[in-house]
Amino acid sequence: MVYENPDGVRIGLEVHVQLNKLKTKLFCGCSTDYHDSEPNTHVCPVCLGLPGSLPVLNEKAVEFAIKVGLALNCNIVEQTQFHRKNYYYPDLPKNFQTTQYDFPIAANGKIIIEGEDGEHVVGITRAHIEEDPARLQHMGTIDRSKGTLINYNRSGMTLIEIVSEPDMRSPKEARRYLEKLKSILDYLGVFDGDLEGAMKADANVSVFWGDRVEVKNISSFKGLERALLYEIMRQKNHVRRGGEIVMETRHFDEARGVTISMRTKEEEHDYRYFPEPDLVPLRVADWVPGIRETLPELPDAKRERFMEQYGLGETHARALTTEIKVANFFEEVASKVDPKDAAVWVSDILKGELNYRELSIDAFTVEDIVAVVELVTGNKITEQSGVEIIRTVLDDGGKPQEIVEKKGLLKVEDDIVSTAVEEAIAENPEAVADYLGGKEKSLNFIVGKVMQKTKGRADAREAREKVLAKLND
Ligand SMILES: [Zn+2]
């Protein structure tokens, strides 16, 4: 099946990733650990852009950026250089942003996503390093704000801006691209995606192969899909009414789920880029081989390995390798019990219970899930009891073995089930007659009685088999 893209939709994303696992900011020694601090307490003359202050490049930031570039299959530039991008905005104390212009650290890469019609390659145009501006907090909504507060704690944090080709053909593909990108960055250990401001996207959107509109300020996967659905619909309706799409920048209002026109699109010359005179060009070509060696196994490679090594299907392998923490957790479990059982219990059951409670895998231990799997596969408890144990651990705490005892979850002995089956049949002659007369449903009634007699501790499937065997005797 080939996806025809009937509305000529093209989506490109510019994703800003904050490399918040660095200890200090891009050009100064201020700590990056500001998320729980008072506003404007992690600042110095450099990140405030005070006159006379000079930037000193954080080499670790360049190393992290090279790592990202390599993981995105990019070419790394031989020699990198910073530029000043000049514009006036209150979040930018220097009136220019130090960024990269004609020597981006990485270019010409690709990410493979699950597209509308199978595997889909999204080109990476470039990835460059730049500093994060301050944070503006508007009082009310951005288009009707009475005033604005500025917090410079974020100013000067290292960002890497990853620009894709306009290769996505639907909001779903754009979302998958963003998820895949997050997964890769998560593997690299260069950022913590749970921190506020860790990842933000601007989207370029066009329909009917026309001019593109930029939608800014998208900060979540769900937000991205909603913003794109809205913007595509808006453009299509506009064109159908005979309107023309003009290049402009729009803001996504997450609360209202709409995009609002902010300004016509800036041209590059509006920014008056020029080389940053306070930072010398930096030759990084010799760094690359060493950094390449430190690259971890990435999601695609891990997925393939899981399928081969553990005999997992594609769906399980994919679900278990999206997050590095889950992948590591699974491998520990799989080293102690049958890997296929491990996949079912970690991927289908535990992850479902965690998602429902909005918890991460850290909320459960390998030891406890192994205990549950062993209880079930050792035929000591039913699968339903296994699920109940997981829920109890998450909601009330405790160890699987204790919960088994406290709740009396041990499966009842075989002969107790047999006795219950005999009693249920003897006590319900009408149901038996109905079943023998062709009423299939009566069987469920009898099995239900067996489950009642064993207080639910019999395995329903086994009980059913025993009833059938007895009736067909
Ligand atoms: Zn500083």
Tab-separated table of C-alpha atoms and ligand atoms in Angstrom:
chain	number	residue	atom	x	y	z
A	1	MET	CA	0.000	0.000	0.000
A	2	VAL	CA	1.388	3.396	-0.973
A	3	TYR	CA	0.172	6.459	0.860
A	4	GLU	CA	-1.179	8.897	-1.751
A	5	ASN	CA	-1.194	12.041	0.426
A	6	PRO	CA	-4.429	13.352	-1.174
A	7	ASP	CA	-4.233	16.841	0.344
A	8	GLY	CA	-0.581	17.409	-0.543
A	9	VAL	CA	0.334	17.824	3.113
A	10	ARG	CA	3.976	18.510	3.929
A	11	ILE	CA	5.199	18.901	7.471
A	12	GLY	CA	8.680	19.732	8.630
A	13	LEU	CA	9.696	20.092	12.253
A	14	GLU	CA	12.244	22.252	14.002
A	15	VAL	CA	12.754	20.696	17.392
A	16	HIS	CA	14.568	22.480	20.191
A	17	VAL	CA	16.084	20.063	22.648
A	18	GLN	CA	17.551	21.325	25.882
A	19	LEU	CA	20.656	19.328	26.761
A	20	ASN	CA	19.712	19.460	30.427
A	21	LYS	CA	22.032	16.617	31.474
A	22	LEU	CA	24.964	19.037	31.136
A	23	LYS	CA	26.046	20.409	34.514
A	24	THR	CA	26.662	24.003	33.381
A	25	LYS	CA	25.260	26.365	30.759
A	26	LEU	CA	26.633	26.793	27.209
A	27	PHE	CA	28.879	29.832	27.752
A	28	CYS	CA	29.173	30.228	31.532
A	29	GLY	CA	29.537	28.192	34.721
A	30	CYS	CA	25.965	28.705	35.965
A	31	SER	CA	24.330	25.501	37.155
A	32	THR	CA	21.675	23.945	34.922
A	33	ASP	CA	19.811	22.578	37.919
A	34	TYR	CA	17.363	25.477	38.192
A	35	HIS	CA	13.975	23.832	37.839
A	36	ASP	CA	13.105	24.052	41.534
A	37	SER	CA	14.843	27.391	42.150
A	38	GLU	CA	13.463	30.885	42.606
A	39	PRO	CA	13.349	32.966	39.382
A	40	ASN	CA	16.573	34.758	38.417
A	41	THR	CA	18.822	32.933	40.899
A	42	HIS	CA	20.927	30.966	38.347
A	43	VAL	CA	22.367	33.929	36.499
A	44	CYS	CA	25.700	35.682	35.934
A	45	PRO	CA	26.929	38.578	33.757
A	46	VAL	CA	27.509	36.216	30.806
A	47	CYS	CA	24.052	34.655	30.653
A	48	LEU	CA	22.460	38.040	31.407
A	49	GLY	CA	24.442	39.515	28.493
A	50	LEU	CA	25.874	42.366	30.569
A	51	PRO	CA	28.309	44.657	28.724
A	52	GLY	CA	31.920	43.477	28.865
A	53	SER	CA	31.147	39.870	29.776
A	54	LEU	CA	32.757	37.214	27.583
A	55	PRO	CA	31.460	33.752	26.708
A	56	VAL	CA	33.544	30.621	27.367
A	57	LEU	CA	32.402	27.601	25.379
A	58	ASN	CA	31.353	24.480	27.314
A	59	GLU	CA	33.237	21.702	25.469
A	60	LYS	CA	31.006	19.024	26.926
A	61	ALA	CA	28.067	20.705	25.154
A	62	VAL	CA	29.849	20.322	21.815
A	63	GLU	CA	30.563	16.674	22.637
A	64	PHE	CA	26.884	16.018	23.440
A	65	ALA	CA	25.841	17.736	20.188
A	66	ILE	CA	28.220	15.576	18.163
A	67	LYS	CA	26.759	12.512	19.870
A	68	VAL	CA	23.256	13.606	18.842
A	69	GLY	CA	24.420	14.288	15.279
A	70	LEU	CA	25.985	10.836	14.969
A	71	ALA	CA	22.897	9.123	16.405
A	72	LEU	CA	20.799	10.914	13.754
A	73	ASN	CA	23.088	9.546	11.014
A	74	CYS	CA	24.427	13.025	10.215
A	75	ASN	CA	27.766	14.169	8.866
A	76	ILE	CA	29.691	16.110	11.470
A	77	VAL	CA	31.264	19.365	10.314
A	78	GLU	CA	35.096	19.543	10.401
A	79	GLN	CA	35.234	22.951	11.975
A	80	THR	CA	32.411	24.651	13.760
A	81	GLN	CA	31.763	28.307	14.401
A	82	PHE	CA	29.172	30.427	16.188
A	83	HIS	CA	27.196	33.350	14.794
A	84	ARG	CA	25.182	36.153	16.268
A	85	LYS	CA	21.543	36.191	15.264
A	86	ASN	CA	20.337	39.709	15.885
A	87	TYR	CA	16.827	40.494	16.947
A	88	TYR	CA	15.165	42.465	19.661
A	89	TYR	CA	12.976	40.533	22.048
A	90	PRO	CA	12.611	40.759	25.822
A	91	ASP	CA	13.730	37.156	26.369
A	92	LEU	CA	17.101	37.988	24.796
A	93	PRO	CA	19.133	40.306	27.027
A	94	LYS	CA	22.018	40.761	24.549
A	95	ASN	CA	19.701	41.572	21.612
A	96	PHE	CA	21.318	38.698	19.789
A	97	GLN	CA	21.287	34.943	20.204
A	98	THR	CA	24.535	33.027	19.874
A	99	THR	CA	23.791	30.215	17.463
A	100	GLN	CA	25.267	28.411	14.478
A	101	TYR	CA	24.620	29.572	10.934
A	102	ASP	CA	26.684	28.286	8.016
A	103	PHE	CA	28.662	25.744	10.063
A	104	PRO	CA	26.025	23.711	11.875
A	105	ILE	CA	27.641	20.985	13.940
A	106	ALA	CA	25.746	18.243	12.044
A	107	ALA	CA	23.884	17.935	8.725
A	108	ASN	CA	22.341	15.502	6.221
A	109	GLY	CA	20.991	12.811	8.513
A	110	LYS	CA	17.863	10.695	8.743
A	111	ILE	CA	15.422	9.067	11.139
A	112	ILE	CA	13.305	6.063	10.239
A	113	ILE	CA	9.722	6.117	11.498
A	114	GLU	CA	6.636	3.957	11.133
A	115	GLY	CA	4.890	5.876	8.368
A	116	GLU	CA	1.373	5.797	6.895
A	117	ASP	CA	2.554	3.049	4.521
A	118	GLY	CA	5.282	1.201	6.393
A	119	GLU	CA	8.830	2.295	7.082
A	120	HIS	CA	9.298	5.967	6.234
A	121	VAL	CA	12.559	7.900	6.108
A	122	VAL	CA	12.555	11.469	7.372
A	123	GLY	CA	15.551	13.545	6.353
A	124	ILE	CA	17.418	15.618	8.916
A	125	THR	CA	18.544	18.849	7.261
A	126	ARG	CA	20.778	20.025	10.068
A	127	ALA	CA	21.332	20.119	13.801
A	128	HIS	CA	23.005	23.093	15.410
A	129	ILE	CA	23.930	24.335	18.852
A	130	GLU	CA	22.485	27.528	20.297
A	131	GLU	CA	21.683	29.136	23.607
A	132	ASP	CA	18.223	29.022	25.157
A	133	PRO	CA	16.626	32.443	25.719
A	134	ALA	CA	15.014	33.475	28.992
A	135	ARG	CA	11.541	32.398	29.897
A	136	LEU	CA	8.672	34.841	29.467
A	137	GLN	CA	5.591	34.346	31.532
A	138	HIS	CA	2.621	36.161	30.095
A	139	MET	CA	-0.131	37.219	32.448
A	140	GLY	CA	-3.159	35.747	30.706
A	141	THR	CA	-3.015	34.542	27.104
A	142	ILE	CA	-0.200	35.662	24.821
A	143	ASP	CA	-2.414	37.766	22.527
A	144	ARG	CA	-4.231	39.552	25.373
A	145	SER	CA	-1.561	39.746	28.046
A	146	LYS	CA	-1.599	42.617	30.531
A	147	GLY	CA	2.044	42.158	31.410
A	148	THR	CA	4.981	39.794	31.180
A	149	LEU	CA	7.423	38.437	33.773
A	150	ILE	CA	10.942	37.368	32.779
A	151	ASN	CA	12.946	34.553	34.368
A	152	TYR	CA	16.586	34.377	33.222
A	153	ASN	CA	17.395	31.043	34.889
A	154	ARG	CA	16.922	29.314	31.538
A	155	SER	CA	18.908	31.912	29.605
A	156	GLY	CA	22.125	30.378	28.238
A	157	MET	CA	21.118	26.720	28.600
A	158	THR	CA	22.425	24.581	25.734
A	159	LEU	CA	19.901	23.856	23.034
A	160	ILE	CA	20.323	21.752	20.007
A	161	GLU	CA	17.940	22.642	17.208
A	162	ILE	CA	17.155	19.691	14.969
A	163	VAL	CA	15.623	20.651	11.630
A	164	SER	CA	13.907	18.017	9.498
A	165	GLU	CA	13.044	18.005	5.832
A	166	PRO	CA	9.297	18.539	5.119
A	167	ASP	CA	8.955	14.760	4.823
A	168	MET	CA	6.028	14.096	7.141
A	169	ARG	CA	2.706	13.670	5.351
A	170	SER	CA	0.264	13.614	8.253
A	171	PRO	CA	-0.008	14.737	11.894
A	172	LYS	CA	0.407	11.081	12.879
A	173	GLU	CA	3.749	10.832	11.091
A	174	ALA	CA	4.904	14.083	12.687
A	175	ARG	CA	4.032	12.709	16.101
A	176	ARG	CA	5.883	9.468	15.430
A	177	TYR	CA	8.915	11.425	14.278
A	178	LEU	CA	8.909	13.412	17.512
A	179	GLU	CA	8.467	10.253	19.595
A	180	LYS	CA	11.320	8.537	17.775
A	181	LEU	CA	13.556	11.563	18.233
A	182	LYS	CA	12.771	11.640	21.942
A	183	SER	CA	13.506	7.936	22.216
A	184	ILE	CA	16.942	8.342	20.576
A	185	LEU	CA	17.849	11.314	22.809
A	186	ASP	CA	16.695	9.331	25.817
A	187	TYR	CA	19.063	6.498	24.840
A	188	LEU	CA	21.968	8.928	24.470
A	189	GLY	CA	21.509	10.198	28.024
A	190	VAL	CA	21.912	13.822	26.941
A	191	PHE	CA	18.591	15.047	28.227
A	192	ASP	CA	15.799	14.356	30.649
A	193	GLY	CA	12.587	14.614	28.659
A	194	ASP	CA	10.450	14.909	31.778
A	195	LEU	CA	11.840	18.309	32.760
A	196	GLU	CA	9.876	21.384	31.764
A	197	GLY	CA	11.107	22.918	28.503
A	198	ALA	CA	13.183	19.858	27.542
A	199	MET	CA	11.681	19.592	24.096
A	200	LYS	CA	9.730	22.093	22.011
A	201	ALA	CA	8.751	22.036	18.392
A	202	ASP	CA	7.907	24.531	15.679
A	203	ALA	CA	6.181	23.040	12.662
A	204	ASN	CA	6.196	24.113	9.037
A	205	VAL	CA	2.932	23.085	7.457
A	206	SER	CA	1.655	23.347	3.904
A	207	VAL	CA	-1.282	21.818	1.994
A	208	PHE	CA	-1.799	21.163	-1.713
A	209	TRP	CA	1.997	21.482	-2.102
A	210	GLY	CA	1.651	25.243	-1.452
A	211	ASP	CA	3.478	27.812	0.664
A	212	ARG	CA	4.288	26.954	4.234
A	213	VAL	CA	3.081	28.432	7.498
A	214	GLU	CA	5.107	28.150	10.675
A	215	VAL	CA	3.315	27.119	13.862
A	216	LYS	CA	5.298	27.919	16.992
A	217	ASN	CA	5.187	26.930	20.619
A	218	ILE	CA	4.234	23.265	20.584
A	219	SER	CA	5.346	21.522	23.734
A	220	SER	CA	3.775	18.060	23.806
A	221	PHE	CA	3.128	15.089	21.525
A	222	LYS	CA	-0.603	15.521	21.898
A	223	GLY	CA	-0.277	19.266	21.330
A	224	LEU	CA	1.662	18.650	18.127
A	225	GLU	CA	-1.019	16.408	16.676
A	226	ARG	CA	-3.805	18.824	17.656
A	227	ALA	CA	-1.971	21.887	16.321
A	228	LEU	CA	-1.299	20.171	12.994
A	229	LEU	CA	-4.845	18.850	12.595
A	230	TYR	CA	-6.200	22.339	13.244
A	231	GLU	CA	-3.704	24.090	10.946
A	232	ILE	CA	-4.216	21.661	8.044
A	233	MET	CA	-7.980	22.051	8.306
A	234	ARG	CA	-7.685	25.851	8.489
A	235	GLN	CA	-5.466	26.026	5.393
A	236	LYS	CA	-7.666	23.641	3.391
A	237	ASN	CA	-10.812	25.617	4.207
A	238	HIS	CA	-9.058	28.878	3.357
A	239	VAL	CA	-7.911	27.592	-0.044
A	240	ARG	CA	-11.338	26.108	-0.825
A	241	ARG	CA	-12.925	29.507	-0.214
A	242	GLY	CA	-10.582	30.966	-2.801
A	243	GLY	CA	-8.053	32.378	-0.314
A	244	GLU	CA	-4.305	32.288	-0.652
A	245	ILE	CA	-1.914	30.949	1.973
A	246	VAL	CA	0.651	33.559	2.947
A	247	MET	CA	3.943	32.759	4.656
A	248	GLU	CA	3.426	33.694	8.277
A	249	THR	CA	4.165	32.646	11.814
A	250	ARG	CA	1.305	31.412	13.937
A	251	HIS	CA	1.155	30.620	17.610
A	252	PHE	CA	-0.512	27.460	18.935
A	253	ASP	CA	-2.847	28.196	21.816
A	254	GLU	CA	-2.890	24.856	23.629
A	255	ALA	CA	-5.844	25.740	25.860
A	256	ARG	CA	-8.122	26.654	22.952
A	257	GLY	CA	-6.617	24.209	20.452
A	258	VAL	CA	-6.286	26.848	17.712
A	259	THR	CA	-3.454	28.620	15.900
A	260	ILE	CA	-3.339	32.433	15.914
A	261	SER	CA	-1.516	34.665	13.448
A	262	MET	CA	1.458	36.401	15.133
A	263	ARG	CA	3.434	38.069	12.383
A	264	THR	CA	4.492	37.616	8.792
A	265	LYS	CA	7.468	35.342	8.451
A	266	GLU	CA	10.921	36.868	8.971
A	267	GLU	CA	13.419	36.573	6.162
A	268	GLU	CA	16.908	35.438	6.990
A	269	HIS	CA	18.382	38.871	6.235
A	270	ASP	CA	16.126	40.350	8.921
A	271	TYR	CA	18.436	38.743	11.473
A	272	ARG	CA	21.745	40.168	10.215
A	273	TYR	CA	23.766	37.079	11.056
A	274	PHE	CA	27.473	37.662	11.572
A	275	PRO	CA	30.299	35.609	13.059
A	276	GLU	CA	30.583	35.766	16.844
A	277	PRO	CA	33.824	37.704	17.405
A	278	ASP	CA	34.208	36.532	21.007
A	279	LEU	CA	34.460	32.826	20.111
A	280	VAL	CA	37.120	31.381	17.822
A	281	PRO	CA	36.276	28.649	15.286
A	282	LEU	CA	36.634	25.190	16.798
A	283	ARG	CA	38.052	22.204	14.940
A	284	VAL	CA	36.066	19.105	15.974
A	285	ALA	CA	36.954	16.630	13.198
A	286	ASP	CA	39.429	14.810	15.472
A	287	TRP	CA	36.839	14.440	18.249
A	288	VAL	CA	34.422	12.426	16.141
A	289	PRO	CA	35.960	8.920	16.089
A	290	GLY	CA	36.318	8.854	19.880
A	291	ILE	CA	32.731	10.019	20.424
A	292	ARG	CA	31.424	7.516	17.879
A	293	GLU	CA	32.864	4.735	20.029
A	294	THR	CA	30.813	5.870	23.022
A	295	LEU	CA	27.492	5.655	21.152
A	296	PRO	CA	25.151	3.166	22.823
A	297	GLU	CA	23.018	0.613	21.007
A	298	LEU	CA	20.134	2.729	19.644
A	299	PRO	CA	16.375	1.874	19.552
A	300	ASP	CA	16.272	0.358	16.036
A	301	ALA	CA	19.261	-1.883	16.676
A	302	LYS	CA	17.932	-2.933	20.071
A	303	ARG	CA	14.538	-3.790	18.596
A	304	GLU	CA	16.154	-6.032	15.985
A	305	ARG	CA	18.278	-7.706	18.651
A	306	PHE	CA	15.278	-8.318	20.942
A	307	MET	CA	13.465	-10.044	18.078
A	308	GLU	CA	16.441	-12.222	17.305
A	309	GLN	CA	17.809	-12.939	20.768
A	310	TYR	CA	14.516	-13.385	22.641
A	311	GLY	CA	12.272	-14.490	19.768
A	312	LEU	CA	9.867	-11.581	20.341
A	313	GLY	CA	7.362	-10.324	17.782
A	314	GLU	CA	7.733	-6.854	16.289
A	315	THR	CA	5.027	-5.317	18.508
A	316	HIS	CA	6.573	-6.508	21.766
A	317	ALA	CA	10.091	-5.625	20.618
A	318	ARG	CA	8.976	-2.117	19.678
A	319	ALA	CA	7.038	-1.495	22.876
A	320	LEU	CA	9.953	-2.721	24.993
A	321	THR	CA	12.644	-0.626	23.278
A	322	THR	CA	11.037	2.817	23.050
A	323	GLU	CA	12.340	3.797	26.470
A	324	ILE	CA	15.832	2.743	27.459
A	325	LYS	CA	14.758	2.237	31.084
A	326	VAL	CA	12.019	-0.191	30.058
A	327	ALA	CA	14.416	-2.037	27.732
A	328	ASN	CA	16.952	-2.512	30.520
A	329	PHE	CA	14.230	-3.583	32.950
A	330	PHE	CA	12.950	-6.164	30.469
A	331	GLU	CA	16.418	-7.605	29.880
A	332	GLU	CA	16.938	-8.123	33.590
A	333	VAL	CA	13.584	-9.894	33.897
A	334	ALA	CA	14.323	-11.978	30.772
A	335	SER	CA	17.564	-13.183	32.326
A	336	LYS	CA	15.587	-14.774	35.176
A	337	VAL	CA	12.400	-16.137	33.558
A	338	ASP	CA	11.366	-17.235	30.066
A	339	PRO	CA	11.866	-14.130	27.837
A	340	LYS	CA	8.476	-14.573	26.175
A	341	ASP	CA	6.739	-14.621	29.567
A	342	ALA	CA	8.839	-11.611	30.533
A	343	ALA	CA	7.683	-9.759	27.385
A	344	VAL	CA	3.996	-10.448	28.076
A	345	TRP	CA	4.179	-9.473	31.739
A	346	VAL	CA	6.346	-6.384	31.306
A	347	SER	CA	4.933	-5.053	28.051
A	348	ASP	CA	1.260	-6.021	28.103
A	349	ILE	CA	0.444	-6.124	31.793
A	350	LEU	CA	2.874	-4.101	33.917
A	351	LYS	CA	3.223	-1.235	31.435
A	352	GLY	CA	-0.558	-1.027	31.097
A	353	GLU	CA	-0.971	-0.736	34.874
A	354	LEU	CA	1.832	1.860	35.047
A	355	ASN	CA	0.401	3.957	32.195
A	356	TYR	CA	-3.008	3.901	33.809
A	357	ARG	CA	-1.463	5.389	36.970
A	358	GLU	CA	0.908	7.683	35.002
A	359	LEU	CA	3.904	6.023	36.646
A	360	SER	CA	7.277	5.170	35.124
A	361	ILE	CA	8.944	1.756	35.226
A	362	ASP	CA	10.896	2.926	38.314
A	363	ALA	CA	7.722	2.383	40.330
A	364	PHE	CA	8.165	-1.407	40.118
A	365	THR	CA	11.126	-3.691	40.821
A	366	VAL	CA	12.574	-6.462	38.676
A	367	GLU	CA	12.495	-8.738	41.733
A	368	ASP	CA	8.738	-8.285	42.208
A	369	ILE	CA	7.756	-8.879	38.587
A	370	VAL	CA	9.987	-11.976	38.502
A	371	ALA	CA	8.192	-13.235	41.625
A	372	VAL	CA	4.799	-12.702	39.984
A	373	VAL	CA	5.823	-14.432	36.745
A	374	GLU	CA	7.237	-17.391	38.677
A	375	LEU	CA	4.063	-17.731	40.762
A	376	VAL	CA	1.937	-17.811	37.607
A	377	THR	CA	4.145	-20.042	35.456
A	378	GLY	CA	4.736	-22.331	38.457
A	379	ASN	CA	0.973	-22.795	38.540
A	380	LYS	CA	0.727	-21.450	42.117
A	381	ILE	CA	-1.656	-18.599	41.283
A	382	THR	CA	-3.916	-17.719	38.380
A	383	GLU	CA	-3.047	-15.046	35.822
A	384	GLN	CA	-5.852	-12.894	37.206
A	385	SER	CA	-4.263	-13.130	40.665
A	386	GLY	CA	-0.932	-12.089	39.128
A	387	VAL	CA	-2.536	-8.931	37.804
A	388	GLU	CA	-4.141	-8.344	41.187
A	389	ILE	CA	-0.737	-8.579	42.889
A	390	ILE	CA	0.756	-5.995	40.528
A	391	ARG	CA	-2.149	-3.627	41.209
A	392	THR	CA	-1.807	-4.135	44.947
A	393	VAL	CA	1.952	-3.481	44.930
A	394	LEU	CA	1.379	-0.249	42.986
A	395	ASP	CA	-1.565	0.985	45.036
A	396	ASP	CA	-0.793	-0.211	48.576
A	397	GLY	CA	2.800	-1.479	48.493
A	398	GLY	CA	3.958	-4.854	49.827
A	399	LYS	CA	5.744	-7.883	48.438
A	400	PRO	CA	4.113	-10.426	46.072
A	401	GLN	CA	4.563	-13.370	48.482
A	402	GLU	CA	2.970	-11.454	51.387
A	403	ILE	CA	0.074	-10.365	49.186
A	404	VAL	CA	-0.502	-13.962	48.083
A	405	GLU	CA	-0.822	-15.021	51.725
A	406	LYS	CA	-2.794	-12.045	52.938
A	407	LYS	CA	-5.343	-12.316	50.146
A	408	GLY	CA	-5.334	-16.124	50.012
A	409	LEU	CA	-4.513	-16.172	46.320
A	410	LEU	CA	-2.838	-19.578	46.186
A	411	LYS	CA	-4.620	-21.753	43.678
A	412	VAL	CA	-6.781	-24.366	45.328
A	413	GLU	CA	-5.652	-27.967	45.125
A	414	ASP	CA	-6.754	-30.084	42.231
A	415	ASP	CA	-9.006	-32.361	44.286
A	416	ILE	CA	-10.812	-29.376	45.829
A	417	VAL	CA	-11.646	-28.189	42.331
A	418	SER	CA	-12.796	-31.694	41.397
A	419	THR	CA	-15.041	-31.828	44.460
A	420	ALA	CA	-16.473	-28.422	43.630
A	421	VAL	CA	-17.174	-29.603	40.069
A	422	GLU	CA	-18.985	-32.676	41.322
A	423	GLU	CA	-21.055	-30.633	43.763
A	424	ALA	CA	-21.937	-27.997	41.187
A	425	ILE	CA	-23.149	-30.676	38.788
A	426	ALA	CA	-25.103	-32.552	41.462
A	427	GLU	CA	-26.763	-29.394	42.787
A	428	ASN	CA	-27.841	-28.025	39.395
A	429	PRO	CA	-29.591	-30.820	37.496
A	430	GLU	CA	-31.646	-28.376	35.415
A	431	ALA	CA	-28.557	-26.590	34.077
A	432	VAL	CA	-26.990	-29.966	33.315
A	433	ALA	CA	-30.096	-31.079	31.426
A	434	ASP	CA	-30.173	-27.781	29.509
A	435	TYR	CA	-26.558	-28.151	28.515
A	436	LEU	CA	-27.003	-31.754	27.416
A	437	GLY	CA	-30.087	-30.594	25.496
A	438	GLY	CA	-27.906	-28.178	23.477
A	439	LYS	CA	-27.940	-24.959	25.529
A	440	GLU	CA	-24.253	-24.000	25.464
A	441	LYS	CA	-24.810	-21.117	27.885
A	442	SER	CA	-25.701	-23.438	30.737
A	443	LEU	CA	-22.085	-24.551	30.847
A	444	ASN	CA	-21.024	-21.051	31.925
A	445	PHE	CA	-23.574	-21.194	34.723
A	446	ILE	CA	-22.089	-24.417	36.087
A	447	VAL	CA	-18.502	-23.152	35.769
A	448	GLY	CA	-19.629	-20.004	37.598
A	449	LYS	CA	-20.868	-22.180	40.483
A	450	VAL	CA	-17.467	-23.938	40.644
A	451	MET	CA	-15.713	-20.560	40.818
A	452	GLN	CA	-18.086	-19.492	43.624
A	453	LYS	CA	-17.376	-22.653	45.594
A	454	THR	CA	-13.598	-22.164	45.275
A	455	LYS	CA	-13.896	-18.420	46.013
A	456	GLY	CA	-12.392	-17.574	42.631
A	457	ARG	CA	-9.114	-19.322	43.338
A	458	ALA	CA	-9.613	-22.013	40.732
A	459	ASP	CA	-8.286	-21.395	37.266
A	460	ALA	CA	-11.421	-20.662	35.218
A	461	ARG	CA	-10.092	-22.450	32.143
A	462	GLU	CA	-9.195	-25.580	34.129
A	463	ALA	CA	-12.547	-25.546	35.916
A	464	ARG	CA	-14.304	-25.378	32.565
A	465	GLU	CA	-12.324	-28.340	31.251
A	466	LYS	CA	-13.129	-30.387	34.339
A	467	VAL	CA	-16.862	-29.626	34.081
A	468	LEU	CA	-16.844	-30.567	30.393
A	469	ALA	CA	-14.981	-33.809	31.060
A	470	LYS	CA	-17.443	-34.744	33.794
A	471	LEU	CA	-20.529	-33.912	31.712
A	472	ASN	CA	-19.256	-35.818	28.701
A	473	ASP	CA	-18.356	-38.842	30.810
B	1	ZN	ZN	25.613	32.342	33.722
